[in-house]
Coordinates of C-alpha atoms in Angstrom, one line a residue:
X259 CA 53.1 85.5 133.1
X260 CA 55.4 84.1 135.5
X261 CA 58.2 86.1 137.3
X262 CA 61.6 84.8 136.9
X263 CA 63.1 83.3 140.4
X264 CA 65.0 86.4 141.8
X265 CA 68.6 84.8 142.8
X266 CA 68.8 84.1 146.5
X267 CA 72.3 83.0 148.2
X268 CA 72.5 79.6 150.3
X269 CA 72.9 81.9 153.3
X270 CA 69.1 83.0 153.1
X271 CA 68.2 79.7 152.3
X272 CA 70.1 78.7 155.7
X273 CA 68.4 81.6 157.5
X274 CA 65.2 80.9 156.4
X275 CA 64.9 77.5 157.2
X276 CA 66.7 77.8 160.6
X277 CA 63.8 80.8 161.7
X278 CA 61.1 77.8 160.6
X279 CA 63.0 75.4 162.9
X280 CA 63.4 72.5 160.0
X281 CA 67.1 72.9 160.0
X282 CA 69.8 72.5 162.6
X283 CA 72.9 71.2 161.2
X284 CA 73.5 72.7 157.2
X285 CA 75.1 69.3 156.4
X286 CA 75.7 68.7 152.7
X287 CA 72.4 66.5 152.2
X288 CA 70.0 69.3 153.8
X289 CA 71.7 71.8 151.7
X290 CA 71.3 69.5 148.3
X291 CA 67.7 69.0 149.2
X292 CA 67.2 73.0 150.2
X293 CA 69.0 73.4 146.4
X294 CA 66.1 71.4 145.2
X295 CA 63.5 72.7 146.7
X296 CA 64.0 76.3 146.6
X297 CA 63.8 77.9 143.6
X298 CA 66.5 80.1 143.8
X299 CA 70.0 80.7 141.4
X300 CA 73.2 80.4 143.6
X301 CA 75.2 83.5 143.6
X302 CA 79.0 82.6 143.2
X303 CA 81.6 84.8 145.2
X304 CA 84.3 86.6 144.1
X305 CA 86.4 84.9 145.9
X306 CA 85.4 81.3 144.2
X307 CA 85.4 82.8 140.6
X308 CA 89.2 83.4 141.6
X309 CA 89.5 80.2 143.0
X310 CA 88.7 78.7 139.6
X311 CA 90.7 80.6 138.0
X312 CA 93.6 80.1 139.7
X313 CA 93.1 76.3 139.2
X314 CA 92.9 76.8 135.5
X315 CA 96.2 78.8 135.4
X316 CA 97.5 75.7 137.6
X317 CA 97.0 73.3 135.2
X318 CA 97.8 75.3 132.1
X319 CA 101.6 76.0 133.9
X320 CA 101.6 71.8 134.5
X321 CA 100.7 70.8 131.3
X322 CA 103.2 73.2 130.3
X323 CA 105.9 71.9 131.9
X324 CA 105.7 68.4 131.0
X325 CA 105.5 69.2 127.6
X326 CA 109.0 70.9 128.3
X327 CA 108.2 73.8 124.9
X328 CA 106.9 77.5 125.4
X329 CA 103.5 76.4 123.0
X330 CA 103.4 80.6 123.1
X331 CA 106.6 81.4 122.0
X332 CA 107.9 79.6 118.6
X333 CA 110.9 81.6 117.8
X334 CA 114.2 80.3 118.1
X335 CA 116.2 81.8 121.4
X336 CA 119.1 80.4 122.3
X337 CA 120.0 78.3 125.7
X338 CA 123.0 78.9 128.2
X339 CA 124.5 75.4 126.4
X340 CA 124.3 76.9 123.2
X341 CA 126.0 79.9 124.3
X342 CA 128.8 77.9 126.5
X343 CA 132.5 78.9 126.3
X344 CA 133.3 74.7 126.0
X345 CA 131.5 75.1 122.2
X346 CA 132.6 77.9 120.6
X347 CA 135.6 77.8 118.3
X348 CA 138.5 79.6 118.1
X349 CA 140.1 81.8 115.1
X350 CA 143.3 83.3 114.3
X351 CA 144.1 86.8 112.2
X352 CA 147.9 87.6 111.3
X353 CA 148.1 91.3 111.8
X354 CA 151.7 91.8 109.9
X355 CA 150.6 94.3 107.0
X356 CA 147.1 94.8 108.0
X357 CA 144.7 98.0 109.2
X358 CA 144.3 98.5 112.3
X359 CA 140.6 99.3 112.1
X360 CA 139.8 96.9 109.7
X361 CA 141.6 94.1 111.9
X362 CA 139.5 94.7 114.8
X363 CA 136.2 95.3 113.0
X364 CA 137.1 91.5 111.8
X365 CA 137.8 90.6 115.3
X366 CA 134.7 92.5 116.9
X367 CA 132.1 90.5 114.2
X368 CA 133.6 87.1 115.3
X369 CA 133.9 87.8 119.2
X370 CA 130.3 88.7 119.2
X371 CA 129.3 86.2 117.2
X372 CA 127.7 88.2 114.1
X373 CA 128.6 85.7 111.5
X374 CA 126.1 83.4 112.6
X375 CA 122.9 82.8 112.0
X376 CA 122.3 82.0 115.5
X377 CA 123.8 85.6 116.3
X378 CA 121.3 87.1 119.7
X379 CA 122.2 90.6 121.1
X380 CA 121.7 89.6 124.1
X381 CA 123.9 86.7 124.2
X382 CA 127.0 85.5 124.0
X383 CA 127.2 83.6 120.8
X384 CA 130.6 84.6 119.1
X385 CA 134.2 82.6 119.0
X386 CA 137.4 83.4 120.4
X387 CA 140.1 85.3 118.4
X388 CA 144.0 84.7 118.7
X389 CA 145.7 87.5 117.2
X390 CA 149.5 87.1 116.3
X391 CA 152.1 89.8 114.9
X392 CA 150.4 92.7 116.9
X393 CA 153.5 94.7 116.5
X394 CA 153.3 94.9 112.9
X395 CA 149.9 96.3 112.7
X396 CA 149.7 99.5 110.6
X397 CA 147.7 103.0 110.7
X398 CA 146.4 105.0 107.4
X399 CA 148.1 108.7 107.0
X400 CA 149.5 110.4 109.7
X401 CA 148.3 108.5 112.5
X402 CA 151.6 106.8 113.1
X403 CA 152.8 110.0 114.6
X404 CA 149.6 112.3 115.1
X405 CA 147.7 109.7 116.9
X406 CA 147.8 110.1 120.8
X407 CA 145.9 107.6 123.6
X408 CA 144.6 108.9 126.6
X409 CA 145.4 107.1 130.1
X410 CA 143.2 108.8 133.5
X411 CA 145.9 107.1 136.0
X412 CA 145.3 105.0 138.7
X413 CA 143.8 107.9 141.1
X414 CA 141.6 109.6 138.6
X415 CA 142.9 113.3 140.3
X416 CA 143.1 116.5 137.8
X417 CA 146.5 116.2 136.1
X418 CA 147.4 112.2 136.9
X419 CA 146.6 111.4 133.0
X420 CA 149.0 110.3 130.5
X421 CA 149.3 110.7 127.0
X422 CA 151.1 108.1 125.1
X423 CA 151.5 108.8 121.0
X424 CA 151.0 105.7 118.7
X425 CA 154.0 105.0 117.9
X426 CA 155.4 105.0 121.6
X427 CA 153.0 102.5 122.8
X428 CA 153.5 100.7 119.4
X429 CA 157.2 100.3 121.0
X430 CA 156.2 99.7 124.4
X431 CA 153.3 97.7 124.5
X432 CA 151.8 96.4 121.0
X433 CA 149.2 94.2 122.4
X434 CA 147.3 97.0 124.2
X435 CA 146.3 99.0 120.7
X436 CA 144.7 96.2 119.4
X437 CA 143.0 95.5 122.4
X438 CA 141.6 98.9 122.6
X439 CA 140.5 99.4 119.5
X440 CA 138.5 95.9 119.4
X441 CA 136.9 96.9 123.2
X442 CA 135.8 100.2 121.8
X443 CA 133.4 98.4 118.7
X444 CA 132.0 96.2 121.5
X445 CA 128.9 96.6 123.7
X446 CA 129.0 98.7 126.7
X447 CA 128.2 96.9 129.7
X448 CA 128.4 93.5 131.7
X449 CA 127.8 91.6 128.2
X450 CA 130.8 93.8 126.8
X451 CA 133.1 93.2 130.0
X452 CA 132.9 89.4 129.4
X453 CA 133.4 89.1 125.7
X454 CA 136.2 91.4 125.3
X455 CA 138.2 88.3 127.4
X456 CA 137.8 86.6 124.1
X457 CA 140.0 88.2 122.4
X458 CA 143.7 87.2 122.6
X459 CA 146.0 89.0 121.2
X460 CA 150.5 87.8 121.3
X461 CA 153.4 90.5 120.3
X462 CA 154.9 87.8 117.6
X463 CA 154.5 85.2 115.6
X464 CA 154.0 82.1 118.8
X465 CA 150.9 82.3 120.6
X466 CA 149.8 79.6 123.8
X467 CA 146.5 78.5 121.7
X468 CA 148.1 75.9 119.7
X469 CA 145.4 72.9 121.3
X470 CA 142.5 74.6 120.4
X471 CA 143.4 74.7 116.4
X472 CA 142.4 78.0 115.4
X473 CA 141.2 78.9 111.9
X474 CA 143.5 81.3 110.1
X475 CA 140.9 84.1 108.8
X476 CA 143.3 86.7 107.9
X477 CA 142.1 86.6 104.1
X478 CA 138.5 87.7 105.1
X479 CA 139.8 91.3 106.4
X480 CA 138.2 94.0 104.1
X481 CA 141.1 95.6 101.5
X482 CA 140.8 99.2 101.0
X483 CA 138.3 100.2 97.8
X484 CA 141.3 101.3 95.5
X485 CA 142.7 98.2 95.7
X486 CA 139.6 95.6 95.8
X487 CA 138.1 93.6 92.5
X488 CA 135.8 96.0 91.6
X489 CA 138.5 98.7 91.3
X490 CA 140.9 96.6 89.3
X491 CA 137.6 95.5 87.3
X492 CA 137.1 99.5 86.6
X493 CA 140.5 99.8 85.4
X494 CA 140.2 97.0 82.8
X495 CA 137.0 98.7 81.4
X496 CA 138.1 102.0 81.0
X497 CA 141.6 100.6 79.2
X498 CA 139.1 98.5 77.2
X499 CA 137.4 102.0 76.1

């Protein structure tokens, strides 16, 4: 039986035929005919496999980009454009009569943008939110009186915090509880610092937003449970019974 040819390298080939003297310059028609002639398997480097390889990976990234679409990624993520501040809209709540924490948890869905079907954690998707009457804003139970905010100071040194009750810094600066309470259900972080600009909130009735038209969603802040449908719903079937 005949042996297989045992793979020999062009180098050997080129020693081999220098030694004999029937070779001095390894141009690129001695070494097709030296192919030919000797039966031998070519032995491809390392270094050439990764050659190719890199080629491939070349033209894979071109075709890529001039088809302009991640073919390996399908689902929907959205751009910098779709999360631009020139496209989002604007909203307005009237906080006369309403909870505070129920106010801001409104506020909070719409600043970062959970309403929407487009709605990405990691981007800024949501609106902006105008929010008027912030003096008239109103706590549950004793919170009016009990409820006390914390303030390190400017130098951060034991003993250079204030406390300030509710109902003083209801007096003396409305705007800020509001603002506080909506910063508190957004996220922590860069993200967080931007978004809670968003959120615009006026001690009365006027507020500087006028151009941008916002949408009045007072109506969608959440009543309390004694007081929604299905508790008035209750009530008419047990009189009923």
């Amino acid at each position: 039986r005949a042996q297989p040819p045992v793979p020999v390298s062009l180098r050997h080939v080129k020693m081999a035929l220098l030694q004999k003297g029937q070779l001095r310059a390894f141009s690129a028609d001695k070494r097709a005919a030296a192919r030919v002639a000797t039966p031998c398997t070519r032995v491809v480097s390392a270094h050439r496999l990764s050659a190719r390889a890199s080629t491939v990976q070349c033209q894979a990234v071109a075709q890529l980009a001039s088809t302009k679409k991640d073919i390996m990624n399908k689902s929907y993520y959205p751009t910098s454009a779709d999360a631009a501040n020139s496209t989002k809209k604007w909203y307005i709540i009237d906080a006369e009569g309403q909870t505070l924490g129920r106010l801001a948890t409104l506020a909070a869905t719409y600043i970062r943008g959970k309403h929407l079907p487009t709605y990405t954690p990691s981007m800024d998707m949501g609106a902006f939110v105008v929010v008027v009457n912030a003096e008239k804003v109103q706590v549950s139970g004793n919170k009016y009186n009990d409820k006390v905010y914390f303030n390190q100071g400017v130098t951060g040194r034991p003993g250079s915090h204030r406390l300030e009750s509710f109902k003083n810094l209801q007096e003396r600066l409305p705007e800020r509880i509001i603002e506080r309470s909506v910063k508190g259900m957004l996220p922590k972080g860069s993200l967080g610092r931007n978004i809670r600009l968003h959120l615009k909130v006026f001690k009365g009735a006027a507020h500087t937003h006028e151009a941008q038209q916002p949408v009045n969603i007072t109506s969608e802040i959440s009543v309390r449970p004694s007081k929604s449908a299905g508790a008035k719903l209750r009530e008419e079937l047990k009189a009923k019974a």
